[in-house]
Coordinates of C-alpha atoms and ligand atoms in Angstrom, one line a residue:
M1 CA 1.2 1.6 -37.9
R2 CA 4.4 2.4 -39.6
A3 CA 6.8 1.8 -37.2
E4 CA 10.8 2.4 -37.7
P5 CA 13.3 -0.1 -36.4
Q6 CA 15.6 1.1 -33.5
D7 CA 18.9 2.5 -34.5
F8 CA 22.1 0.8 -33.3
G9 CA 23.7 3.9 -31.9
R10 CA 23.1 2.7 -28.2
V11 CA 22.7 -0.8 -28.7
L12 CA 25.6 -2.7 -26.8
S13 CA 24.6 -6.1 -25.5
S14 CA 23.1 -7.6 -28.9
M15 CA 24.7 -10.3 -30.8
C16 CA 22.8 -8.8 -33.9
T17 CA 24.5 -6.0 -36.0
T18 CA 23.8 -3.9 -39.0
P19 CA 24.1 -6.1 -42.0
H20 CA 26.7 -5.4 -44.7
P21 CA 25.3 -3.4 -47.4
A22 CA 25.7 -6.3 -49.7
A23 CA 23.9 -8.5 -47.6
R24 CA 21.1 -6.2 -47.1
E25 CA 20.5 -5.7 -50.8
A26 CA 20.8 -9.7 -51.4
A27 CA 18.2 -10.2 -48.6
E28 CA 15.7 -7.8 -50.2
Q29 CA 16.3 -9.7 -53.9
F30 CA 15.4 -12.9 -52.3
L31 CA 12.6 -12.1 -49.8
A32 CA 10.0 -14.2 -51.6
T33 CA 12.2 -17.4 -52.3
N34 CA 11.9 -20.6 -50.1
P35 CA 15.1 -22.6 -50.0
G36 CA 12.7 -25.1 -48.1
D37 CA 11.5 -26.1 -51.3
P38 CA 14.6 -26.3 -53.7
D39 CA 13.5 -27.8 -56.7
T40 CA 10.8 -24.9 -57.1
Y41 CA 13.7 -22.2 -55.8
Q42 CA 16.7 -23.4 -57.6
A43 CA 18.5 -20.2 -57.4
V44 CA 18.4 -19.7 -53.7
A45 CA 19.1 -23.6 -53.5
D46 CA 22.3 -23.1 -55.4
L47 CA 23.2 -20.0 -53.1
E48 CA 22.8 -22.2 -50.2
A49 CA 25.0 -24.9 -51.3
E50 CA 27.5 -21.8 -51.9
A51 CA 26.9 -20.8 -48.1
I52 CA 27.8 -24.2 -47.0
S53 CA 31.1 -24.3 -49.0
Q54 CA 32.0 -20.7 -47.6
L55 CA 31.0 -21.8 -43.8
A56 CA 33.3 -24.9 -44.6
E57 CA 36.3 -22.9 -45.9
I58 CA 36.0 -20.7 -42.7
T59 CA 35.7 -23.8 -40.6
G60 CA 38.1 -26.1 -42.3
L61 CA 35.7 -28.6 -43.3
V62 CA 36.4 -31.1 -46.1
N63 CA 33.0 -32.6 -47.6
P64 CA 30.8 -30.4 -46.0
R65 CA 27.2 -31.2 -45.4
G66 CA 24.7 -28.5 -43.8
Y67 CA 22.2 -25.9 -44.2
V68 CA 21.4 -22.5 -43.3
A69 CA 19.3 -22.6 -40.4
S70 CA 17.0 -20.1 -38.6
G71 CA 19.8 -19.3 -36.0
G72 CA 22.0 -20.8 -33.4
T73 CA 18.7 -22.1 -31.6
E74 CA 17.7 -24.3 -34.5
A75 CA 21.4 -25.6 -35.2
N76 CA 22.1 -26.6 -31.5
I77 CA 18.4 -28.7 -31.6
Q78 CA 19.3 -30.2 -34.7
A79 CA 22.8 -31.4 -33.0
V80 CA 20.9 -33.0 -30.3
R81 CA 18.3 -34.4 -32.5
A82 CA 20.8 -36.0 -34.8
A83 CA 23.1 -37.6 -31.8
R84 CA 19.6 -38.8 -30.1
N85 CA 18.3 -40.2 -33.6
L86 CA 21.7 -42.0 -34.0
A87 CA 22.2 -43.6 -30.6
A88 CA 20.8 -47.0 -29.5
T89 CA 20.1 -45.8 -25.9
P90 CA 16.4 -45.6 -24.8
E91 CA 17.8 -43.1 -22.2
P92 CA 19.9 -40.5 -24.0
N93 CA 21.9 -37.7 -22.2
V94 CA 23.7 -34.6 -23.6
V95 CA 26.4 -33.2 -21.5
V96 CA 26.6 -29.4 -22.0
P97 CA 28.8 -26.8 -20.3
D98 CA 27.0 -24.3 -17.9
S99 CA 28.0 -21.7 -20.2
G100 CA 26.0 -23.3 -23.0
H101 CA 23.4 -21.3 -24.7
F102 CA 19.8 -21.9 -23.4
S103 CA 18.9 -23.4 -26.7
F104 CA 20.3 -26.7 -25.3
Q105 CA 17.5 -26.5 -22.5
K106 CA 14.8 -26.2 -25.3
A107 CA 16.6 -28.9 -27.3
A108 CA 16.3 -31.3 -24.3
G109 CA 13.0 -30.4 -23.9
V110 CA 11.7 -31.2 -27.2
L111 CA 13.7 -34.1 -27.8
N112 CA 13.1 -35.6 -24.3
V113 CA 16.8 -35.9 -23.5
E114 CA 18.5 -35.4 -20.3
L115 CA 20.7 -32.5 -20.1
R116 CA 23.7 -32.9 -18.0
T117 CA 25.2 -29.4 -17.2
A118 CA 29.0 -29.4 -16.2
P119 CA 30.4 -26.4 -14.3
T120 CA 33.0 -24.1 -15.5
T121 CA 36.2 -23.2 -13.9
D122 CA 37.5 -19.8 -12.5
E123 CA 38.6 -19.3 -16.3
Y124 CA 34.8 -19.7 -17.7
R125 CA 35.6 -22.8 -19.5
V126 CA 34.4 -26.0 -18.8
D127 CA 35.6 -28.3 -16.2
L128 CA 36.7 -31.6 -17.8
D129 CA 36.9 -33.5 -15.0
A130 CA 33.0 -32.6 -14.4
V131 CA 32.5 -33.4 -17.9
S132 CA 34.1 -36.7 -17.7
A133 CA 32.0 -37.5 -14.4
L134 CA 29.1 -36.7 -16.0
A135 CA 29.4 -38.7 -19.2
D136 CA 28.3 -42.5 -19.3
E137 CA 27.3 -44.8 -22.0
D138 CA 23.9 -43.2 -22.4
T139 CA 25.6 -39.6 -23.5
V140 CA 24.8 -39.1 -27.0
L141 CA 26.3 -35.9 -27.5
I142 CA 29.2 -33.6 -25.6
V143 CA 28.9 -29.8 -26.3
G144 CA 31.8 -27.4 -26.3
V145 CA 31.3 -23.6 -26.8
A146 CA 33.6 -21.6 -29.1
G147 CA 32.9 -18.3 -27.8
T148 CA 30.6 -18.3 -24.7
T149 CA 27.2 -16.0 -24.8
E150 CA 28.3 -14.2 -21.6
Y151 CA 32.2 -14.2 -21.3
G152 CA 33.3 -15.2 -25.2
R153 CA 35.1 -18.1 -23.9
V154 CA 36.4 -21.2 -26.0
D155 CA 36.2 -24.4 -24.0
P156 CA 39.3 -26.6 -24.4
L157 CA 37.8 -28.5 -27.2
G158 CA 40.4 -30.9 -28.0
E159 CA 40.1 -32.6 -24.6
L160 CA 36.1 -32.5 -25.0
S161 CA 36.4 -34.3 -28.0
R162 CA 38.6 -37.0 -26.2
I163 CA 36.0 -37.7 -23.5
A164 CA 33.3 -37.8 -26.3
R165 CA 35.5 -40.4 -28.2
D166 CA 35.8 -42.4 -25.1
V167 CA 32.1 -42.7 -24.3
D168 CA 31.0 -43.1 -28.0
A169 CA 29.2 -39.7 -28.2
L170 CA 29.2 -37.2 -30.8
F171 CA 31.0 -34.0 -30.3
H172 CA 29.4 -30.7 -31.1
V173 CA 30.9 -27.3 -31.1
D174 CA 29.0 -24.3 -30.7
A175 CA 30.7 -21.3 -32.6
A176 CA 27.1 -19.4 -33.2
W177 CA 29.2 -16.1 -32.2
G178 CA 32.5 -17.1 -32.3
G179 CA 32.7 -18.6 -35.8
F180 CA 33.6 -15.4 -37.8
V181 CA 36.4 -14.2 -35.0
L182 CA 38.0 -17.4 -34.2
P183 CA 39.6 -17.6 -37.7
F184 CA 42.0 -14.8 -36.6
T185 CA 42.7 -16.0 -33.2
D186 CA 45.4 -19.0 -32.2
Y187 CA 42.5 -21.2 -30.6
E188 CA 41.9 -24.7 -32.1
W189 CA 38.4 -24.9 -33.2
R190 CA 38.3 -25.9 -36.8
F191 CA 37.0 -29.4 -38.1
D192 CA 40.9 -29.9 -39.5
Q193 CA 42.0 -28.8 -36.2
V194 CA 39.9 -30.9 -33.8
P195 CA 37.5 -34.2 -34.5
I196 CA 34.2 -32.2 -34.5
D197 CA 30.8 -34.0 -35.6
T198 CA 28.4 -31.2 -35.9
M199 CA 29.0 -27.1 -35.5
T200 CA 26.8 -24.2 -35.3
I201 CA 28.1 -20.9 -36.7
D202 CA 25.8 -18.1 -37.6
P203 CA 26.3 -15.7 -40.2
H204 CA 23.7 -13.4 -38.6
K205 CA 25.9 -12.8 -35.6
M206 CA 29.4 -11.5 -36.3
G207 CA 28.9 -12.5 -40.1
Q208 CA 27.1 -9.3 -40.6
A209 CA 24.2 -10.9 -42.6
S210 CA 20.7 -10.2 -42.1
V211 CA 18.6 -12.2 -39.9
P212 CA 17.6 -15.0 -39.8
A213 CA 20.8 -17.0 -41.2
G214 CA 22.1 -19.4 -38.8
G215 CA 24.6 -22.4 -39.9
F216 CA 24.5 -26.2 -39.3
L217 CA 27.6 -28.0 -40.5
T218 CA 28.6 -31.6 -40.3
S219 CA 31.3 -33.9 -41.5
S220 CA 29.2 -36.9 -42.2
S221 CA 26.2 -37.5 -44.4
D222 CA 25.1 -40.2 -41.8
I223 CA 24.4 -37.3 -39.3
L224 CA 22.4 -35.2 -41.9
D225 CA 20.3 -38.4 -42.9
A226 CA 19.8 -39.0 -39.6
L227 CA 17.7 -35.5 -39.5
A228 CA 15.9 -36.3 -42.8
I229 CA 12.2 -37.2 -43.1
D230 CA 10.4 -37.9 -46.2
T231 CA 8.6 -35.3 -48.1
P232 CA 6.1 -37.1 -50.3
Y233 CA 4.4 -34.2 -52.2
L234 CA 7.8 -32.2 -53.0
E235 CA 9.9 -32.7 -55.8
S236 CA 12.9 -33.1 -53.6
T237 CA 12.2 -36.3 -51.5
D238 CA 13.4 -35.7 -48.0
Q239 CA 14.1 -32.5 -45.6
A240 CA 16.8 -32.4 -42.9
T241 CA 16.0 -29.3 -41.7
L242 CA 14.0 -28.3 -38.5
T243 CA 11.8 -25.6 -40.4
G244 CA 9.8 -26.2 -43.4
T245 CA 9.5 -22.8 -45.2
R246 CA 12.9 -20.7 -44.8
S247 CA 14.3 -17.4 -45.4
G248 CA 15.8 -17.1 -48.8
A249 CA 16.9 -13.7 -47.6
G250 CA 18.9 -15.0 -44.9
V251 CA 20.6 -17.6 -47.4
A252 CA 21.2 -14.9 -49.9
S253 CA 22.4 -12.2 -47.3
A254 CA 25.0 -14.6 -45.7
V255 CA 26.5 -15.5 -49.1
A256 CA 26.8 -12.1 -50.2
A257 CA 28.3 -11.0 -46.7
M258 CA 31.1 -13.8 -46.7
D259 CA 31.7 -12.9 -50.6
A260 CA 32.2 -9.1 -49.4
L261 CA 33.9 -10.0 -46.1
W262 CA 35.9 -13.3 -45.8
P263 CA 38.6 -13.3 -44.9
E264 CA 40.0 -9.7 -45.0
G265 CA 37.0 -7.7 -44.1
Y266 CA 36.1 -10.0 -41.2
R267 CA 39.8 -9.9 -40.0
E268 CA 39.5 -6.0 -40.1
Q269 CA 36.4 -6.3 -37.9
Y270 CA 38.0 -8.6 -35.4
D271 CA 41.0 -6.3 -35.0
Q272 CA 38.7 -3.3 -34.4
S273 CA 36.2 -5.1 -32.2
M274 CA 39.1 -6.6 -30.2
R275 CA 40.9 -3.3 -29.5
N276 CA 37.4 -1.6 -28.6
A277 CA 36.8 -4.7 -26.1
E278 CA 40.5 -3.9 -24.6
W279 CA 40.0 -0.2 -24.5
L280 CA 36.6 -0.7 -22.8
A281 CA 38.2 -3.0 -20.2
D282 CA 41.2 -0.6 -19.5
A283 CA 38.5 2.2 -19.1
F284 CA 36.5 0.3 -16.6
T285 CA 39.7 -1.0 -14.5
E286 CA 41.0 2.6 -14.5
R287 CA 37.9 3.6 -12.7
G288 CA 37.9 0.9 -9.9
F289 CA 35.6 -1.7 -11.6
D290 CA 36.5 -5.4 -12.0
A291 CA 36.2 -6.5 -15.5
V292 CA 36.6 -10.0 -16.9
S293 CA 39.3 -9.5 -19.5
P294 CA 38.2 -10.0 -23.0
T295 CA 39.7 -13.0 -24.8
L296 CA 37.3 -12.4 -27.9
P297 CA 35.4 -8.8 -28.6
L298 CA 32.9 -9.4 -25.7
L299 CA 33.5 -7.9 -22.0
A300 CA 31.7 -8.3 -18.7
V301 CA 32.2 -5.9 -15.6
D302 CA 31.0 -5.6 -12.1
L303 CA 28.5 -2.7 -12.2
P304 CA 26.4 -1.6 -9.2
D305 CA 22.7 -1.8 -9.8
G306 CA 22.1 1.7 -9.4
L307 CA 24.8 2.8 -12.4
F308 CA 23.1 -0.2 -14.3
A309 CA 19.5 1.3 -14.1
G310 CA 20.7 4.7 -14.6
L311 CA 22.5 3.7 -17.9
R312 CA 19.6 2.0 -19.2
E313 CA 17.5 5.2 -18.3
Q314 CA 19.7 7.1 -20.8
G315 CA 18.8 4.5 -23.5
W316 CA 22.0 2.3 -23.5
R317 CA 20.5 -1.2 -24.6
I318 CA 22.6 -3.2 -22.1
S319 CA 22.1 -6.6 -20.4
R320 CA 23.7 -8.7 -17.6
T321 CA 25.2 -12.0 -17.4
S322 CA 23.5 -14.8 -15.2
A323 CA 26.1 -13.6 -12.5
G324 CA 25.0 -10.2 -12.7
E325 CA 28.0 -8.3 -14.4
L326 CA 27.3 -6.0 -17.1
R327 CA 27.7 -7.5 -20.6
I328 CA 29.1 -5.7 -23.4
V329 CA 29.3 -7.4 -27.0
C330 CA 31.7 -5.2 -29.2
M331 CA 29.7 -6.3 -32.5
P332 CA 30.5 -4.5 -35.8
H333 CA 28.1 -1.4 -35.1
V334 CA 29.9 -1.0 -31.8
T335 CA 32.4 2.0 -32.4
R336 CA 35.2 3.6 -30.2
E337 CA 33.0 6.9 -30.1
Q338 CA 29.9 5.4 -28.8
L339 CA 31.8 3.4 -26.2
S340 CA 33.4 6.8 -25.2
A341 CA 30.0 8.5 -25.1
F342 CA 28.9 5.2 -23.0
M343 CA 32.0 5.9 -20.4
T344 CA 31.0 9.6 -20.3
D345 CA 27.4 8.8 -19.2
L346 CA 28.7 6.4 -16.9
D347 CA 31.2 9.2 -15.4
A348 CA 28.4 11.9 -14.9
L349 CA 26.1 8.8 -13.3
R350 CA 28.9 8.6 -11.0
A351 CA 29.2 12.1 -10.1
R352 CA 25.9 12.6 -8.9
P353 CA 25.6 12.0 -5.2
R354 CA 22.8 9.4 -5.0
T355 CA 24.4 6.8 -6.8
N356 CA 25.6 4.2 -4.8
S357 CA 29.2 3.5 -6.7
Ligands
0PR1 N1 24.8 -20.4 -29.2 C1 25.5 -19.2 -28.6 C2 26.7 -19.4 -28.1 C3 24.7 -18.1 -28.6 O1 25.4 -16.9 -28.2 C4 23.0 -18.0 -29.1 C5 22.7 -16.7 -29.1 C6 22.9 -19.0 -29.8 C7 23.6 -20.1 -29.6 C8 21.3 -18.8 -30.2 O2 21.3 -18.1 -31.4 P1 20.2 -17.6 -32.0 O3 19.6 -16.4 -31.0 O4 20.4 -17.3 -33.4 O5 19.0 -18.6 -32.1 N2 22.9 -15.5 -28.4 C9 22.3 -14.3 -28.0 C10 21.7 -14.4 -26.6 O6 21.1 -15.0 -26.4 C11 21.3 -14.1 -28.9 C12 21.0 -12.7 -28.8 C13 21.0 -12.0 -30.4 C14 20.5 -11.9 -27.9 C15 20.7 -10.6 -30.1 C16 19.7 -10.4 -28.0 C17 20.1 -9.8 -29.2 O7 19.8 -8.8 -29.3 O8 22.3 -13.4 -25.6

């Protein structure tokens, strides 16, 4: 069977996007290489080192350590794994905002760590008092999200890092989606602004690399060492990654995308995506819908079920937040024309007598 991938013309809720042309080309060139075996595939191993230093520049990390992971899920699991491995307690727990990505549930499951979920406030950011109340001497990791999956919010990272220090836990920042837009905002989210131990930042989301290209970063060699296991029959003696064979295509595409876009290309993309998100929020508000105002290029809107279903039927790839709102992510492939066409379809559905708007 010869299948064609979907086109991005009606994809509005994905965190993947069309890769930058240079990323696409680099991916194809490195399809059959394996950064998991760096002594055999040295060219891609060199590229991976380059990817880490580019990510370090974006995140303000001096003496970077880390690797290109399969995605945010793996990087988040690894943050939990490192914290668990380094801690002495037999009953480790991790405190995560309830806005945290579901990959932390997977981490807790595979690593046998207790997950403590802190509620968010009306502002969709984690409630600091709740985090303080949940954290104790068995807490090995506290997580803050820099760009939440559902509302694009940034948790109060400085305060969270202090709570982590108070209980002697590591502090992890999940910037899987936000990492390539936050550099152009006033948020304090970088390693040189907040004492952060580990970070997730995914080139395959706003970074415009091809899939799979995630990022796991740390400021400490002890943390990377805590992840390493011996690899007796490889030339390299240990491996800190969760997966074995890895995607050379992802690594090469990440480097190519960052070479092409950091910083100006990403800045332009951020400006355009943010303008689109604000335009869309206004368009919904003018029509009487409640929109959660975007602080990063991601929008949630209260939309009746009938309209949501109608738009899905028209081929729009849209999804909902856990509270049921329509969620639109203004990724690089999402244009103003596309959003106008979406609103035109919405207006047509509302004009139909049977919809319950
Ligand atoms: N952390 C955050 C903040 C995320 O938003 C995501 C994924 C992850 C971690 C996990 O990253 P990976 O999916 O790379 O492992 N957020 C999206 C989500 O779950 C992923 C996604 C991407 C979903 C494309 C749909 C889609 O079409 O909603």
